[in-house]
Amino acid sequence: PDLSIYKERREKINIFQPISFPKNEEVKIDVGSPLTYPPDTNIGNRTAFGNALRHMVEINSNIADTSPFAVFDCDLKDSVKTAGFNKGAKDKQKYRLFEAGIQEHHTASMAGALSIEGILTIFADFGVFGICETYNQHRLNDMNHSNLKLICTHLGIDVGEDGKTHHCIDYIGIMRNLFGFKICIPADPNQTDRIFRYICKTPGNFLLGMGRSRNPIILTEKGDPFFGDGYVFEYGKMDIIRKGDQACILAMGCMLWRAVKAWEILQQKAISVMVLNVSCPLEIDLELLRIAAQTGLIITYEDHNINTGLGSIVAEILLKHNIRVKLKKLGIPYYAPSGKPDELFEVSGLGINRLVEEVEKEVRLNV
């Protein structure tokens, strides 16, 4: 057969021209008003996610024209806190919880495909399964412009006793390879609630990540919930938790409350340190990063592989924008054993006292 016609067609194709994808079906939901947890609340971020999910389905169950919800997990509903969703849903057909079994790859693909059909689609799993195990499925979801809300609990060595096979310490390093996924790592239950509602109403692929342990409520210096009434989450915006001018700690997720404890100890040592919360590690707040650099010392503090997480991203941005400042990275240096989270943080050089020592040492050198 004459193949010249096909050759001619191929030569006319611009393979580097971006493909124009049709818009996904619109998701119409009411995310409701956030729940605010008082200072003495003793729950984890994953429980706050589960509470917000149930609250949202209860609200939308009473509204006729909202979109369906599809919530997926892999036989982990009690651990990833999706169990309450079924209890809050009046219409079990419109609001479905799919227990997909131990089929993470299939679940990620199924959830991604469903997410473009005008259905609020949530896939909740442990980090080691929902990220590490299913990376290629999320890569394909990203290529196909899905609208998936990926909720991963049990991140970092905060998982504790489950051991190194279940310590997902590379969640940023893996997911930052995907061009269309945004990553949010909340600091406490109040911020978790607000970020979850934000990603549900915002088109696009999101990873909302959190640890296993209970998180203290982050407070202002006056003792009020920092992420409580009046706080509005903005993607890419860092938060000034404490002010200081001799150094700045950039903390993420479950490390923020530890950074605040370190700040209190350093105050007693007459060392003035700024503490910033980084909840969106892929989009660093450049304005606040410049302010942090004015202290002369930035320390990144994360429950993540030290080579591929927040510290490395901050280093790249400082270099790109020619911001001159001393940078110290504190993160996980190697696979951790099984143990209680606080013990593992100590073993990994991430305990509160170790942070205090590092800041004090570096500040003294700068004097």
JSON list of N, CA, C and O in Angstrom, two decimals, residues 103-141:
[
{"chain": "A", "resi": 103, "resn": "GLN", "atom": "N", "xyz": [-6.44, -3.31, 46.40]},
{"chain": "A", "resi": 103, "resn": "GLN", "atom": "CA", "xyz": [-6.21, -3.12, 44.97]},
{"chain": "A", "resi": 103, "resn": "GLN", "atom": "C", "xyz": [-5.90, -1.64, 44.72]},
{"chain": "A", "resi": 103, "resn": "GLN", "atom": "O", "xyz": [-6.66, -0.92, 44.07]},
{"chain": "A", "resi": 104, "resn": "GLU", "atom": "N", "xyz": [-4.80, -1.18, 45.28]},
{"chain": "A", "resi": 104, "resn": "GLU", "atom": "CA", "xyz": [-4.50, 0.25, 45.25]},
{"chain": "A", "resi": 104, "resn": "GLU", "atom": "C", "xyz": [-4.34, 0.79, 43.84]},
{"chain": "A", "resi": 104, "resn": "GLU", "atom": "O", "xyz": [-4.82, 1.89, 43.53]},
{"chain": "A", "resi": 105, "resn": "HIS", "atom": "N", "xyz": [-3.67, 0.04, 42.96]},
{"chain": "A", "resi": 105, "resn": "HIS", "atom": "CA", "xyz": [-3.47, 0.53, 41.60]},
{"chain": "A", "resi": 105, "resn": "HIS", "atom": "C", "xyz": [-4.80, 0.70, 40.88]},
{"chain": "A", "resi": 105, "resn": "HIS", "atom": "O", "xyz": [-5.05, 1.72, 40.22]},
{"chain": "A", "resi": 106, "resn": "HIS", "atom": "N", "xyz": [-5.64, -0.29, 40.99]},
{"chain": "A", "resi": 106, "resn": "HIS", "atom": "CA", "xyz": [-6.96, -0.22, 40.37]},
{"chain": "A", "resi": 106, "resn": "HIS", "atom": "C", "xyz": [-7.77, 0.93, 40.95]},
{"chain": "A", "resi": 106, "resn": "HIS", "atom": "O", "xyz": [-8.45, 1.66, 40.22]},
{"chain": "A", "resi": 107, "resn": "THR", "atom": "N", "xyz": [-7.70, 1.09, 42.26]},
{"chain": "A", "resi": 107, "resn": "THR", "atom": "CA", "xyz": [-8.49, 2.13, 42.92]},
{"chain": "A", "resi": 107, "resn": "THR", "atom": "C", "xyz": [-8.06, 3.52, 42.47]},
{"chain": "A", "resi": 107, "resn": "THR", "atom": "O", "xyz": [-8.89, 4.39, 42.20]},
{"chain": "A", "resi": 108, "resn": "ALA", "atom": "N", "xyz": [-6.75, 3.74, 42.37]},
{"chain": "A", "resi": 108, "resn": "ALA", "atom": "CA", "xyz": [-6.25, 5.04, 41.92]},
{"chain": "A", "resi": 108, "resn": "ALA", "atom": "C", "xyz": [-6.71, 5.35, 40.49]},
{"chain": "A", "resi": 108, "resn": "ALA", "atom": "O", "xyz": [-7.09, 6.48, 40.17]},
{"chain": "A", "resi": 109, "resn": "SER", "atom": "N", "xyz": [-6.67, 4.35, 39.63]},
{"chain": "A", "resi": 109, "resn": "SER", "atom": "CA", "xyz": [-7.10, 4.54, 38.24]},
{"chain": "A", "resi": 109, "resn": "SER", "atom": "C", "xyz": [-8.61, 4.78, 38.17]},
{"chain": "A", "resi": 109, "resn": "SER", "atom": "O", "xyz": [-9.08, 5.67, 37.45]},
{"chain": "A", "resi": 110, "resn": "MET", "atom": "N", "xyz": [-9.38, 3.99, 38.91]},
{"chain": "A", "resi": 110, "resn": "MET", "atom": "CA", "xyz": [-10.83, 4.12, 38.91]},
{"chain": "A", "resi": 110, "resn": "MET", "atom": "C", "xyz": [-11.26, 5.48, 39.46]},
{"chain": "A", "resi": 110, "resn": "MET", "atom": "O", "xyz": [-12.12, 6.16, 38.88]},
{"chain": "A", "resi": 111, "resn": "ALA", "atom": "N", "xyz": [-10.63, 5.90, 40.55]},
{"chain": "A", "resi": 111, "resn": "ALA", "atom": "CA", "xyz": [-10.97, 7.19, 41.14]},
{"chain": "A", "resi": 111, "resn": "ALA", "atom": "C", "xyz": [-10.60, 8.33, 40.20]},
{"chain": "A", "resi": 111, "resn": "ALA", "atom": "O", "xyz": [-11.37, 9.29, 40.04]},
{"chain": "A", "resi": 112, "resn": "GLY", "atom": "N", "xyz": [-9.44, 8.24, 39.57]},
{"chain": "A", "resi": 112, "resn": "GLY", "atom": "CA", "xyz": [-9.03, 9.28, 38.63]},
{"chain": "A", "resi": 112, "resn": "GLY", "atom": "C", "xyz": [-9.99, 9.40, 37.47]},
{"chain": "A", "resi": 112, "resn": "GLY", "atom": "O", "xyz": [-10.37, 10.52, 37.06]},
{"chain": "A", "resi": 113, "resn": "ALA", "atom": "N", "xyz": [-10.41, 8.27, 36.91]},
{"chain": "A", "resi": 113, "resn": "ALA", "atom": "CA", "xyz": [-11.33, 8.30, 35.77]},
{"chain": "A", "resi": 113, "resn": "ALA", "atom": "C", "xyz": [-12.68, 8.88, 36.17]},
{"chain": "A", "resi": 113, "resn": "ALA", "atom": "O", "xyz": [-13.29, 9.67, 35.43]},
{"chain": "A", "resi": 114, "resn": "LEU", "atom": "N", "xyz": [-13.16, 8.51, 37.35]},
{"chain": "A", "resi": 114, "resn": "LEU", "atom": "CA", "xyz": [-14.47, 8.99, 37.81]},
{"chain": "A", "resi": 114, "resn": "LEU", "atom": "C", "xyz": [-14.46, 10.49, 38.09]},
{"chain": "A", "resi": 114, "resn": "LEU", "atom": "O", "xyz": [-15.48, 11.17, 37.96]},
{"chain": "A", "resi": 115, "resn": "SER", "atom": "N", "xyz": [-13.29, 11.01, 38.45]},
{"chain": "A", "resi": 115, "resn": "SER", "atom": "CA", "xyz": [-13.20, 12.41, 38.90]},
{"chain": "A", "resi": 115, "resn": "SER", "atom": "C", "xyz": [-13.48, 13.42, 37.79]},
{"chain": "A", "resi": 115, "resn": "SER", "atom": "O", "xyz": [-13.73, 14.58, 38.08]},
{"chain": "A", "resi": 116, "resn": "ILE", "atom": "N", "xyz": [-13.42, 13.01, 36.53]},
{"chain": "A", "resi": 116, "resn": "ILE", "atom": "CA", "xyz": [-13.67, 13.96, 35.43]},
{"chain": "A", "resi": 116, "resn": "ILE", "atom": "C", "xyz": [-15.14, 14.03, 35.06]},
{"chain": "A", "resi": 116, "resn": "ILE", "atom": "O", "xyz": [-15.52, 14.77, 34.15]},
{"chain": "A", "resi": 117, "resn": "GLU", "atom": "N", "xyz": [-15.98, 13.26, 35.76]},
{"chain": "A", "resi": 117, "resn": "GLU", "atom": "CA", "xyz": [-17.38, 13.13, 35.36]},
{"chain": "A", "resi": 117, "resn": "GLU", "atom": "C", "xyz": [-18.34, 13.97, 36.21]},
{"chain": "A", "resi": 117, "resn": "GLU", "atom": "O", "xyz": [-19.53, 13.66, 36.29]},
{"chain": "A", "resi": 118, "resn": "GLY", "atom": "N", "xyz": [-17.84, 15.03, 36.83]},
{"chain": "A", "resi": 118, "resn": "GLY", "atom": "CA", "xyz": [-18.71, 15.89, 37.63]},
{"chain": "A", "resi": 118, "resn": "GLY", "atom": "C", "xyz": [-19.06, 15.30, 38.98]},
{"chain": "A", "resi": 118, "resn": "GLY", "atom": "O", "xyz": [-20.09, 15.63, 39.57]},
{"chain": "A", "resi": 119, "resn": "ILE", "atom": "N", "xyz": [-18.20, 14.39, 39.46]},
{"chain": "A", "resi": 119, "resn": "ILE", "atom": "CA", "xyz": [-18.39, 13.73, 40.75]},
{"chain": "A", "resi": 119, "resn": "ILE", "atom": "C", "xyz": [-17.23, 14.11, 41.66]},
{"chain": "A", "resi": 119, "resn": "ILE", "atom": "O", "xyz": [-16.07, 13.98, 41.26]},
{"chain": "A", "resi": 120, "resn": "LEU", "atom": "N", "xyz": [-17.52, 14.59, 42.86]},
{"chain": "A", "resi": 120, "resn": "LEU", "atom": "CA", "xyz": [-16.45, 14.86, 43.82]},
{"chain": "A", "resi": 120, "resn": "LEU", "atom": "C", "xyz": [-15.83, 13.51, 44.21]},
{"chain": "A", "resi": 120, "resn": "LEU", "atom": "O", "xyz": [-16.48, 12.69, 44.87]},
{"chain": "A", "resi": 121, "resn": "THR", "atom": "N", "xyz": [-14.59, 13.29, 43.80]},
{"chain": "A", "resi": 121, "resn": "THR", "atom": "CA", "xyz": [-13.97, 11.98, 43.97]},
{"chain": "A", "resi": 121, "resn": "THR", "atom": "C", "xyz": [-12.78, 12.08, 44.91]},
{"chain": "A", "resi": 121, "resn": "THR", "atom": "O", "xyz": [-11.85, 12.85, 44.67]},
{"chain": "A", "resi": 122, "resn": "ILE", "atom": "N", "xyz": [-12.84, 11.29, 45.98]},
{"chain": "A", "resi": 122, "resn": "ILE", "atom": "CA", "xyz": [-11.84, 11.31, 47.03]},
{"chain": "A", "resi": 122, "resn": "ILE", "atom": "C", "xyz": [-11.26, 9.90, 47.18]},
{"chain": "A", "resi": 122, "resn": "ILE", "atom": "O", "xyz": [-12.01, 8.93, 47.31]},
{"chain": "A", "resi": 123, "resn": "PHE", "atom": "N", "xyz": [-9.96, 9.80, 47.15]},
{"chain": "A", "resi": 123, "resn": "PHE", "atom": "CA", "xyz": [-9.28, 8.52, 47.36]},
{"chain": "A", "resi": 123, "resn": "PHE", "atom": "C", "xyz": [-8.42, 8.67, 48.61]},
{"chain": "A", "resi": 123, "resn": "PHE", "atom": "O", "xyz": [-7.47, 9.45, 48.62]},
{"chain": "A", "resi": 124, "resn": "ALA", "atom": "N", "xyz": [-8.75, 7.94, 49.67]},
{"chain": "A", "resi": 124, "resn": "ALA", "atom": "CA", "xyz": [-8.03, 8.03, 50.94]},
{"chain": "A", "resi": 124, "resn": "ALA", "atom": "C", "xyz": [-7.27, 6.73, 51.20]},
{"chain": "A", "resi": 124, "resn": "ALA", "atom": "O", "xyz": [-7.84, 5.64, 51.08]},
{"chain": "A", "resi": 125, "resn": "ASP", "atom": "N", "xyz": [-6.01, 6.86, 51.56]},
{"chain": "A", "resi": 125, "resn": "ASP", "atom": "CA", "xyz": [-5.18, 5.67, 51.81]},
{"chain": "A", "resi": 125, "resn": "ASP", "atom": "C", "xyz": [-3.98, 6.07, 52.64]},
{"chain": "A", "resi": 125, "resn": "ASP", "atom": "O", "xyz": [-3.72, 7.25, 52.86]},
{"chain": "A", "resi": 126, "resn": "PHE", "atom": "N", "xyz": [-3.24, 5.07, 53.13]},
{"chain": "A", "resi": 126, "resn": "PHE", "atom": "CA", "xyz": [-1.96, 5.34, 53.76]},
{"chain": "A", "resi": 126, "resn": "PHE", "atom": "C", "xyz": [-1.00, 5.88, 52.70]},
{"chain": "A", "resi": 126, "resn": "PHE", "atom": "O", "xyz": [-1.05, 5.48, 51.54]},
{"chain": "A", "resi": 127, "resn": "GLY", "atom": "N", "xyz": [-0.06, 6.71, 53.13]},
{"chain": "A", "resi": 127, "resn": "GLY", "atom": "CA", "xyz": [0.88, 7.29, 52.18]},
{"chain": "A", "resi": 127, "resn": "GLY", "atom": "C", "xyz": [1.67, 6.27, 51.40]},
{"chain": "A", "resi": 127, "resn": "GLY", "atom": "O", "xyz": [1.88, 6.41, 50.19]},
{"chain": "A", "resi": 128, "resn": "VAL", "atom": "N", "xyz": [2.10, 5.20, 52.06]},
{"chain": "A", "resi": 128, "resn": "VAL", "atom": "CA", "xyz": [2.94, 4.22, 51.38]},
{"chain": "A", "resi": 128, "resn": "VAL", "atom": "C", "xyz": [2.18, 3.50, 50.28]},
{"chain": "A", "resi": 128, "resn": "VAL", "atom": "O", "xyz": [2.76, 3.04, 49.30]},
{"chain": "A", "resi": 129, "resn": "PHE", "atom": "N", "xyz": [0.83, 3.42, 50.41]},
{"chain": "A", "resi": 129, "resn": "PHE", "atom": "CA", "xyz": [0.00, 2.79, 49.37]},
{"chain": "A", "resi": 129, "resn": "PHE", "atom": "C", "xyz": [-0.55, 3.82, 48.39]},
{"chain": "A", "resi": 129, "resn": "PHE", "atom": "O", "xyz": [-0.56, 3.60, 47.18]},
{"chain": "A", "resi": 130, "resn": "GLY", "atom": "N", "xyz": [-1.01, 4.94, 48.92]},
{"chain": "A", "resi": 130, "resn": "GLY", "atom": "CA", "xyz": [-1.66, 5.94, 48.08]},
{"chain": "A", "resi": 130, "resn": "GLY", "atom": "C", "xyz": [-0.71, 6.79, 47.27]},
{"chain": "A", "resi": 130, "resn": "GLY", "atom": "O", "xyz": [-1.12, 7.47, 46.33]},
{"chain": "A", "resi": 131, "resn": "ILE", "atom": "N", "xyz": [0.60, 6.76, 47.64]},
{"chain": "A", "resi": 131, "resn": "ILE", "atom": "CA", "xyz": [1.59, 7.54, 46.90]},
{"chain": "A", "resi": 131, "resn": "ILE", "atom": "C", "xyz": [2.66, 6.62, 46.33]},
{"chain": "A", "resi": 131, "resn": "ILE", "atom": "O", "xyz": [2.80, 6.49, 45.11]},
{"chain": "A", "resi": 132, "resn": "CYS", "atom": "N", "xyz": [3.41, 5.97, 47.21]},
{"chain": "A", "resi": 132, "resn": "CYS", "atom": "CA", "xyz": [4.55, 5.16, 46.75]},
{"chain": "A", "resi": 132, "resn": "CYS", "atom": "C", "xyz": [4.11, 4.02, 45.83]},
{"chain": "A", "resi": 132, "resn": "CYS", "atom": "O", "xyz": [4.70, 3.80, 44.77]},
{"chain": "A", "resi": 133, "resn": "GLU", "atom": "N", "xyz": [3.07, 3.31, 46.24]},
{"chain": "A", "resi": 133, "resn": "GLU", "atom": "CA", "xyz": [2.62, 2.13, 45.49]},
{"chain": "A", "resi": 133, "resn": "GLU", "atom": "C", "xyz": [1.93, 2.50, 44.19]},
{"chain": "A", "resi": 133, "resn": "GLU", "atom": "O", "xyz": [1.98, 1.75, 43.22]},
{"chain": "A", "resi": 134, "resn": "THR", "atom": "N", "xyz": [1.29, 3.65, 44.14]},
{"chain": "A", "resi": 134, "resn": "THR", "atom": "CA", "xyz": [0.41, 3.99, 43.01]},
{"chain": "A", "resi": 134, "resn": "THR", "atom": "C", "xyz": [0.92, 5.17, 42.19]},
{"chain": "A", "resi": 134, "resn": "THR", "atom": "O", "xyz": [0.15, 5.82, 41.49]},
{"chain": "A", "resi": 135, "resn": "TYR", "atom": "N", "xyz": [2.21, 5.42, 42.25]},
{"chain": "A", "resi": 135, "resn": "TYR", "atom": "CA", "xyz": [2.75, 6.60, 41.55]},
{"chain": "A", "resi": 135, "resn": "TYR", "atom": "C", "xyz": [2.39, 6.60, 40.06]},
{"chain": "A", "resi": 135, "resn": "TYR", "atom": "O", "xyz": [1.98, 7.62, 39.51]},
{"chain": "A", "resi": 136, "resn": "ASN", "atom": "N", "xyz": [2.55, 5.48, 39.38]},
{"chain": "A", "resi": 136, "resn": "ASN", "atom": "CA", "xyz": [2.31, 5.47, 37.94]},
{"chain": "A", "resi": 136, "resn": "ASN", "atom": "C", "xyz": [0.85, 5.77, 37.61]},
{"chain": "A", "resi": 136, "resn": "ASN", "atom": "O", "xyz": [0.55, 6.44, 36.61]},
{"chain": "A", "resi": 137, "resn": "GLN", "atom": "N", "xyz": [-0.07, 5.30, 38.46]},
{"chain": "A", "resi": 137, "resn": "GLN", "atom": "CA", "xyz": [-1.48, 5.60, 38.22]},
{"chain": "A", "resi": 137, "resn": "GLN", "atom": "C", "xyz": [-1.75, 7.10, 38.36]},
{"chain": "A", "resi": 137, "resn": "GLN", "atom": "O", "xyz": [-2.50, 7.69, 37.57]},
{"chain": "A", "resi": 138, "resn": "HIS", "atom": "N", "xyz": [-1.10, 7.74, 39.34]},
{"chain": "A", "resi": 138, "resn": "HIS", "atom": "CA", "xyz": [-1.28, 9.18, 39.49]},
{"chain": "A", "resi": 138, "resn": "HIS", "atom": "C", "xyz": [-0.59, 9.94, 38.35]},
{"chain": "A", "resi": 138, "resn": "HIS", "atom": "O", "xyz": [-1.06, 11.00, 37.93]},
{"chain": "A", "resi": 139, "resn": "ARG", "atom": "N", "xyz": [0.49, 9.39, 37.84]},
{"chain": "A", "resi": 139, "resn": "ARG", "atom": "CA", "xyz": [1.15, 9.99, 36.68]},
{"chain": "A", "resi": 139, "resn": "ARG", "atom": "C", "xyz": [0.20, 9.99, 35.49]},
{"chain": "A", "resi": 139, "resn": "ARG", "atom": "O", "xyz": [0.07, 11.00, 34.78]},
{"chain": "A", "resi": 140, "resn": "LEU", "atom": "N", "xyz": [-0.51, 8.89, 35.27]},
{"chain": "A", "resi": 140, "resn": "LEU", "atom": "CA", "xyz": [-1.46, 8.81, 34.18]},
{"chain": "A", "resi": 140, "resn": "LEU", "atom": "C", "xyz": [-2.68, 9.70, 34.45]},
{"chain": "A", "resi": 140, "resn": "LEU", "atom": "O", "xyz": [-3.21, 10.34, 33.52]},
{"chain": "A", "resi": 141, "resn": "ASN", "atom": "N", "xyz": [-3.13, 9.76, 35.71]},
{"chain": "A", "resi": 141, "resn": "ASN", "atom": "CA", "xyz": [-4.22, 10.68, 36.05]},
{"chain": "A", "resi": 141, "resn": "ASN", "atom": "C", "xyz": [-3.82, 12.12, 35.74]},
{"chain": "A", "resi": 141, "resn": "ASN", "atom": "O", "xyz": [-4.62, 12.91, 35.22]}
]
